[in-house]
């Protein structure tokens, strides 16, 4: 009965934390069946939230939103405000993936208001951290850091969100050009993840560390981190991190004059992010592909890719983090595509 459903939920979370997404999905689905059969509304909501988190990891954003829509209806029916806050936060994450930034921001705010009213510190920290990501993607680095600092202040040291927030702070410092501070925060994030045994975000952390090391000219160290990132992303079947690895390798190839390789990697990355419908990543991939096509002497194809990227990025108001791979220091994707269109 209910103890079995709770045990299955615990198994799903534990499996997800160590990167076993298939096992996590199976356990969550089993918990969902038990909860539905016994009319355990709270457990059904938690199972649907877990299935949505797994769907996000796999790039199945629509499937995740479908789970959360049913979870939201249950929490509103039962007046379960704490779980409603969690549902809204996860809906916001998936809406952000799909480029619905205004909708995502509103959902984060609703989640934050509910958790704050309930005095739930961890529940308050989660949307604060995620709102920081949204601000960061829009180029508001100061606002992002303020949200991350507020989130950290609410979290106990053993909370796995600490690692995610430390990583996000590192990304801001990378974008601001402070590579040593960025490296310090990313390594702290990795240390927390390893200490807690939570590995589902390691692929992204290794990728970001590799980017920082490349920016510092520490190529051999960087390649080791990127190899770790690819291993983890492949094991997790994480399409977005794999696409970012392809784009990063394309940037390196382009800088080395290997234009054909850069084009191939750009096309692969674009196909990958289009397949999962990650709108916020498609614009980034298109802009990088436009750069490669321009270098390859394909001005018309470059303009077409840049025009599509500009349309997406203008709609999303999304700015790409500054990275060593950019052709011009502090040039955003939107700057780049506008220049290519001139």
Short mmCIF file of C-alpha atoms in Angstrom, two decimals:
data_model
loop_
_atom_site.label_atom_id
_atom_site.label_comp_id
_atom_site.label_asym_id
_atom_site.label_seq_id
_atom_site.Cartn_x
_atom_site.Cartn_y
_atom_site.Cartn_z
CA UNK A 1 0.00 0.00 0.00
CA UNK A 2 1.22 3.46 0.93
CA UNK A 3 4.60 2.31 2.37
CA UNK A 4 5.33 0.56 -0.93
CA UNK A 5 4.50 3.69 -2.92
CA UNK A 6 6.77 5.80 -0.69
CA UNK A 7 9.57 3.27 -0.99
CA UNK A 8 9.27 3.33 -4.77
CA UNK A 9 9.45 7.14 -4.74
CA UNK A 10 12.59 7.01 -2.59
CA UNK A 11 14.09 4.51 -5.03
CA UNK A 12 13.25 6.79 -7.96
CA UNK A 13 14.97 9.78 -6.36
CA UNK A 14 18.03 7.76 -5.34
CA UNK A 15 18.36 6.30 -8.84
CA UNK A 16 18.07 9.72 -10.45
CA UNK A 17 20.69 11.22 -8.13
CA UNK A 18 23.25 8.64 -9.28
CA UNK A 19 22.36 9.07 -12.94
CA UNK A 20 20.25 5.94 -13.44
CA UNK A 21 17.43 7.69 -15.28
CA UNK A 22 15.82 4.52 -16.66
CA UNK A 23 15.60 3.00 -13.16
CA UNK A 24 14.31 6.31 -11.80
CA UNK A 25 11.55 6.42 -14.41
CA UNK A 26 10.56 2.80 -13.78
CA UNK A 27 10.34 3.31 -10.02
CA UNK A 28 8.36 6.54 -10.39
CA UNK A 29 5.93 4.90 -12.81
CA UNK A 30 5.44 2.01 -10.37
CA UNK A 31 4.81 4.48 -7.53
CA UNK A 32 2.31 6.31 -9.73
CA UNK A 33 0.36 3.10 -10.43
CA UNK A 34 0.18 2.21 -6.74
CA UNK A 35 -0.89 5.76 -5.80
CA UNK A 36 -3.61 5.84 -8.44
CA UNK A 37 -4.95 2.44 -7.39
CA UNK A 38 -5.13 3.46 -3.72
CA UNK A 39 -6.18 7.08 -4.25
CA UNK A 40 -2.99 8.51 -2.70
CA UNK A 41 -3.10 11.99 -4.19
CA UNK A 42 0.07 13.39 -2.58
CA UNK A 43 2.17 10.42 -3.68
CA UNK A 44 0.70 10.58 -7.19
CA UNK A 45 1.77 14.24 -7.39
CA UNK A 46 5.29 13.43 -6.21
CA UNK A 47 5.56 10.58 -8.73
CA UNK A 48 4.44 12.82 -11.58
CA UNK A 49 6.94 15.50 -10.54
CA UNK A 50 9.72 12.88 -10.59
CA UNK A 51 8.64 11.66 -14.03
CA UNK A 52 8.69 15.27 -15.26
CA UNK A 53 12.23 15.74 -13.91
CA UNK A 54 13.34 12.59 -15.73
CA UNK A 55 11.63 13.83 -18.90
CA UNK A 56 13.52 17.12 -18.61
CA UNK A 57 16.82 15.22 -18.34
CA UNK A 58 15.95 13.31 -21.51
CA UNK A 59 14.80 16.38 -23.42
CA UNK A 60 11.17 15.23 -23.49
CA UNK A 61 9.78 18.60 -22.43
CA UNK A 62 6.24 18.09 -23.70
CA UNK A 63 5.90 14.81 -21.85
CA UNK A 64 7.16 16.47 -18.69
CA UNK A 65 4.62 19.27 -18.96
CA UNK A 66 1.83 16.73 -19.45
CA UNK A 67 2.79 15.06 -16.17
CA UNK A 68 2.91 18.40 -14.38
CA UNK A 69 -0.46 19.50 -15.73
CA UNK A 70 -2.07 16.51 -14.06
CA UNK A 71 -0.04 17.07 -10.90
CA UNK A 72 -1.16 20.70 -10.75
CA UNK A 73 -4.81 19.71 -11.00
CA UNK A 74 -4.38 17.27 -8.10
CA UNK A 75 -2.62 19.78 -5.83
CA UNK A 76 -5.25 22.43 -6.46
CA UNK A 77 -8.04 19.91 -5.83
CA UNK A 78 -6.46 18.82 -2.53
CA UNK A 79 -5.23 22.25 -1.44
CA UNK A 80 -1.64 20.94 -1.23
CA UNK A 81 0.21 24.25 -1.52
CA UNK A 82 3.69 22.90 -0.78
CA UNK A 83 3.55 20.42 -3.64
CA UNK A 84 1.85 23.02 -5.84
CA UNK A 85 4.90 25.25 -5.39
CA UNK A 86 7.12 22.39 -6.57
CA UNK A 87 4.87 21.71 -9.56
CA UNK A 88 4.91 25.37 -10.59
CA UNK A 89 8.71 25.53 -10.29
CA UNK A 90 9.13 22.48 -12.53
CA UNK A 91 6.60 23.83 -15.02
CA UNK A 92 8.70 27.00 -15.18
CA UNK A 93 11.86 25.03 -15.93
CA UNK A 94 10.22 23.25 -18.87
CA UNK A 95 8.66 26.44 -20.19
CA UNK A 96 12.11 28.06 -20.10
CA UNK A 97 13.50 25.14 -22.10
CA UNK A 98 10.81 25.76 -24.71
CA UNK A 99 11.51 29.47 -24.90
CA UNK A 100 8.43 30.61 -22.98
CA UNK A 101 10.42 33.01 -20.83
CA UNK A 102 7.61 35.29 -19.65
CA UNK A 103 5.49 32.29 -18.70
CA UNK A 104 8.46 30.74 -16.89
CA UNK A 105 9.12 33.91 -14.91
CA UNK A 106 5.49 34.13 -13.80
CA UNK A 107 5.49 30.48 -12.69
CA UNK A 108 8.72 30.99 -10.74
CA UNK A 109 7.18 33.97 -8.98
CA UNK A 110 4.06 32.01 -8.06
CA UNK A 111 6.19 29.15 -6.71
CA UNK A 112 8.35 31.58 -4.74
CA UNK A 113 5.34 33.34 -3.20
CA UNK A 114 3.75 30.08 -2.05
CA UNK A 115 6.96 28.68 -0.54
CA UNK A 116 7.77 31.95 1.22
CA UNK A 117 4.25 32.15 2.66
CA UNK A 118 4.61 28.59 3.96
CA UNK A 119 8.02 29.36 5.48
CA UNK A 120 9.57 26.55 3.43
CA UNK A 121 13.21 27.60 3.03
CA UNK A 122 14.34 24.94 0.54
CA UNK A 123 11.17 25.50 -1.48
CA UNK A 124 11.93 29.22 -1.54
CA UNK A 125 15.57 28.70 -2.54
CA UNK A 126 14.70 26.56 -5.56
CA UNK A 127 12.74 29.17 -7.58
CA UNK A 128 15.25 31.84 -6.49
CA UNK A 129 18.05 29.82 -8.05
CA UNK A 130 16.02 29.14 -11.18
CA UNK A 131 15.00 32.79 -11.55
CA UNK A 132 18.71 33.56 -11.39
CA UNK A 133 19.25 31.26 -14.38
CA UNK A 134 16.55 33.12 -16.29
CA UNK A 135 18.15 36.49 -15.50
CA UNK A 136 21.58 35.15 -16.46
CA UNK A 137 20.30 33.95 -19.82
CA UNK A 138 18.96 37.43 -20.44
CA UNK A 139 22.32 39.00 -19.63
CA UNK A 140 21.39 40.40 -16.20
CA UNK A 141 24.45 39.09 -14.35
CA UNK A 142 24.00 41.29 -11.30
CA UNK A 143 20.41 40.22 -10.85
CA UNK A 144 21.40 36.57 -11.29
CA UNK A 145 24.09 36.80 -8.60
CA UNK A 146 21.66 38.45 -6.19
CA UNK A 147 19.18 35.60 -6.64
CA UNK A 148 21.89 32.94 -6.26
CA UNK A 149 23.16 34.58 -3.06
CA UNK A 150 19.64 34.63 -1.60
CA UNK A 151 19.18 30.97 -2.52
CA UNK A 152 22.47 29.91 -0.90
CA UNK A 153 21.60 31.77 2.30
CA UNK A 154 18.47 29.63 2.67
CA UNK A 155 20.06 26.25 1.96
CA UNK A 156 21.65 23.89 4.51
CA UNK A 157 25.15 22.67 3.54
CA UNK A 158 23.93 19.16 2.71
CA UNK A 159 21.25 20.21 0.22
CA UNK A 160 22.02 19.08 -3.33
CA UNK A 161 20.82 22.45 -4.67
CA UNK A 162 23.98 23.97 -3.17
CA UNK A 163 26.07 22.36 -5.92
CA UNK A 164 23.78 23.66 -8.66
CA UNK A 165 23.80 27.19 -7.23
CA UNK A 166 27.61 27.22 -6.88
CA UNK A 167 27.90 26.13 -10.51
CA UNK A 168 25.56 28.89 -11.61
CA UNK A 169 27.64 31.48 -9.75
CA UNK A 170 30.70 30.14 -11.54
CA UNK A 171 29.01 30.62 -14.91
CA UNK A 172 28.31 34.27 -14.12
CA UNK A 173 31.94 34.90 -13.20
CA UNK A 174 33.03 33.17 -16.41
CA UNK A 175 30.76 35.44 -18.40
CA UNK A 176 32.25 38.45 -16.60
CA UNK A 177 35.77 37.34 -17.49
CA UNK A 178 36.91 36.37 -13.97
CA UNK A 179 38.21 32.92 -14.88
CA UNK A 180 39.96 32.12 -11.61
CA UNK A 181 36.84 32.83 -9.57
CA UNK A 182 34.72 30.90 -12.08
CA UNK A 183 37.02 27.88 -11.77
CA UNK A 184 36.90 28.09 -7.97
CA UNK A 185 33.09 28.03 -7.85
CA UNK A 186 32.77 25.24 -10.40
CA UNK A 187 35.27 23.07 -8.52
CA UNK A 188 33.40 23.74 -5.27
CA UNK A 189 30.20 22.66 -7.01
CA UNK A 190 31.82 19.43 -8.18
CA UNK A 191 33.18 18.75 -4.69
CA UNK A 192 29.71 19.12 -3.17
CA UNK A 193 28.17 16.84 -5.80
CA UNK A 194 30.76 14.13 -5.18
CA UNK A 195 30.43 14.51 -1.40
CA UNK A 196 26.66 14.06 -1.59
CA UNK A 197 26.86 11.32 -4.21
CA UNK A 198 24.63 13.29 -6.58
CA UNK A 199 25.95 12.81 -10.10
CA UNK A 200 23.03 13.68 -12.39
CA UNK A 201 24.47 17.18 -13.03
CA UNK A 202 28.13 16.20 -13.34
CA UNK A 203 28.13 16.29 -17.15
CA UNK A 204 27.27 19.99 -17.22
CA UNK A 205 29.75 20.78 -14.45
CA UNK A 206 32.61 19.01 -16.25
CA UNK A 207 31.66 20.82 -19.46
CA UNK A 208 31.72 24.24 -17.77
CA UNK A 209 35.03 23.51 -16.08
CA UNK A 210 36.46 22.46 -19.44
CA UNK A 211 35.33 25.75 -20.96
CA UNK A 212 37.02 27.76 -18.21
CA UNK A 213 40.25 25.77 -18.50
CA UNK A 214 40.30 26.28 -22.27
CA UNK A 215 39.82 29.99 -21.73
CA UNK A 216 42.87 29.92 -19.47
CA UNK A 217 44.92 28.12 -22.12
CA UNK A 218 45.10 24.90 -20.09
CA UNK A 219 44.21 22.70 -23.03
CA UNK A 220 45.22 19.26 -21.74
CA UNK A 221 43.36 19.70 -18.46
CA UNK A 222 40.37 21.01 -20.37
CA UNK A 223 40.26 18.01 -22.68
CA UNK A 224 40.22 15.67 -19.68
CA UNK A 225 37.21 17.48 -18.22
CA UNK A 226 35.40 17.50 -21.56
CA UNK A 227 35.99 13.76 -21.92
CA UNK A 228 34.41 13.29 -18.49
CA UNK A 229 31.50 15.48 -19.59
CA UNK A 230 30.92 13.38 -22.70
CA UNK A 231 31.09 10.15 -20.73
CA UNK A 232 28.52 11.35 -18.22
CA UNK A 233 26.23 12.93 -20.83
CA UNK A 234 26.30 9.75 -22.92
CA UNK A 235 25.53 7.61 -19.88
CA UNK A 236 22.61 9.87 -18.96
CA UNK A 237 21.45 10.25 -22.57
CA UNK A 238 21.57 14.03 -22.02
CA UNK A 239 20.97 15.60 -25.46
CA UNK A 240 21.53 19.23 -24.46
CA UNK A 241 24.94 18.68 -22.90
CA UNK A 242 26.00 16.50 -25.84
CA UNK A 243 24.92 19.29 -28.21
CA UNK A 244 26.89 21.88 -26.23
CA UNK A 245 29.96 19.65 -26.40
CA UNK A 246 29.59 19.47 -30.18
CA UNK A 247 29.27 23.25 -30.41
CA UNK A 248 32.33 23.75 -28.22
CA UNK A 249 34.38 21.37 -30.34
CA UNK A 250 33.12 23.19 -33.41
CA UNK A 251 34.37 26.49 -31.98
CA UNK A 252 37.79 24.97 -31.32
CA UNK A 253 37.91 23.49 -34.82
CA UNK A 254 36.95 26.84 -36.35
CA UNK A 255 39.69 28.65 -34.45
CA UNK A 256 42.17 26.05 -35.71
CA UNK A 257 41.01 26.57 -39.30
CA UNK A 258 39.24 23.20 -39.57
CA UNK A 259 36.12 24.68 -41.15
CA UNK A 260 34.63 21.44 -42.48
CA UNK A 261 34.80 19.86 -39.04
CA UNK A 262 33.22 22.93 -37.46
CA UNK A 263 30.36 22.78 -39.98
CA UNK A 264 29.75 19.10 -39.35
CA UNK A 265 29.67 19.55 -35.59
CA UNK A 266 27.39 22.60 -35.88
CA UNK A 267 24.89 20.68 -38.00
CA UNK A 268 24.93 17.73 -35.57
CA UNK A 269 24.32 19.99 -32.59
CA UNK A 270 21.48 21.81 -34.33
CA UNK A 271 19.80 18.54 -35.26
CA UNK A 272 20.08 17.35 -31.68
CA UNK A 273 18.48 20.42 -30.08
CA UNK A 274 15.77 20.67 -32.75
CA UNK A 275 14.85 17.04 -32.10
CA UNK A 276 14.02 17.76 -28.46
CA UNK A 277 12.39 21.12 -29.13
CA UNK A 278 14.79 23.10 -26.94
CA UNK A 279 14.04 26.54 -28.36
CA UNK A 280 16.47 28.34 -26.09
CA UNK A 281 19.30 26.14 -27.44
CA UNK A 282 18.29 26.24 -31.12
CA UNK A 283 19.09 29.95 -31.43
CA UNK A 284 22.51 29.39 -29.90
CA UNK A 285 23.27 26.51 -32.26
CA UNK A 286 22.07 28.45 -35.31
CA UNK A 287 24.29 31.41 -34.50
CA UNK A 288 27.35 29.18 -34.15
CA UNK A 289 26.48 27.42 -37.39
CA UNK A 290 26.14 30.81 -39.10
CA UNK A 291 29.66 31.69 -37.98
CA UNK A 292 31.01 28.41 -39.37
CA UNK A 293 29.18 28.85 -42.69
CA UNK A 294 30.56 32.36 -43.03
CA UNK A 295 34.10 31.07 -42.45
CA UNK A 296 33.46 28.33 -45.02
CA UNK A 297 32.58 30.90 -47.69
CA UNK A 298 28.85 30.25 -47.61
CA UNK A 299 27.48 33.77 -47.07
CA UNK A 300 23.88 33.06 -48.13
CA UNK A 301 23.59 30.00 -45.90
CA UNK A 302 25.21 31.99 -43.08
CA UNK A 303 22.69 34.80 -43.48
CA UNK A 304 19.78 32.34 -43.45
CA UNK A 305 21.00 30.69 -40.23
CA UNK A 306 21.68 34.09 -38.67
CA UNK A 307 18.25 35.38 -39.62
CA UNK A 308 16.53 32.41 -38.00
CA UNK A 309 18.70 32.77 -34.90
CA UNK A 310 17.94 36.48 -34.70
CA UNK A 311 14.22 35.80 -34.83
CA UNK A 312 14.43 33.30 -31.98
CA UNK A 313 16.79 35.36 -29.85
CA UNK A 314 14.82 38.57 -30.29
CA UNK A 315 11.67 36.75 -29.22
CA UNK A 316 13.35 35.21 -26.19
CA UNK A 317 15.44 38.24 -25.22
CA UNK A 318 18.12 35.63 -24.62
CA UNK A 319 21.83 36.50 -24.50
CA UNK A 320 24.54 33.88 -24.73
CA UNK A 321 27.18 33.83 -22.00
CA UNK A 322 30.51 35.36 -22.99
CA UNK A 323 33.04 32.63 -23.67
CA UNK A 324 36.52 32.17 -25.03
CA UNK A 325 34.96 30.78 -28.18
CA UNK A 326 33.44 34.08 -29.26
CA UNK A 327 35.11 35.82 -32.16
CA UNK A 328 34.86 39.15 -30.36
CA UNK A 329 35.16 39.77 -26.64
CA UNK A 330 31.80 40.40 -24.95
CA UNK A 331 29.87 39.89 -28.17
CA UNK A 332 26.50 38.28 -27.54
CA UNK A 333 24.81 35.91 -29.93
CA UNK A 334 22.31 38.62 -30.78
CA UNK A 335 25.18 41.00 -31.59
CA UNK A 336 26.75 38.37 -33.80
CA UNK A 337 23.69 37.46 -35.81
CA UNK A 338 22.80 41.12 -36.31
CA UNK A 339 26.32 41.76 -37.61
CA UNK A 340 26.06 38.75 -39.96
CA UNK A 341 22.79 40.12 -41.31
CA UNK A 342 24.27 43.50 -42.17
#
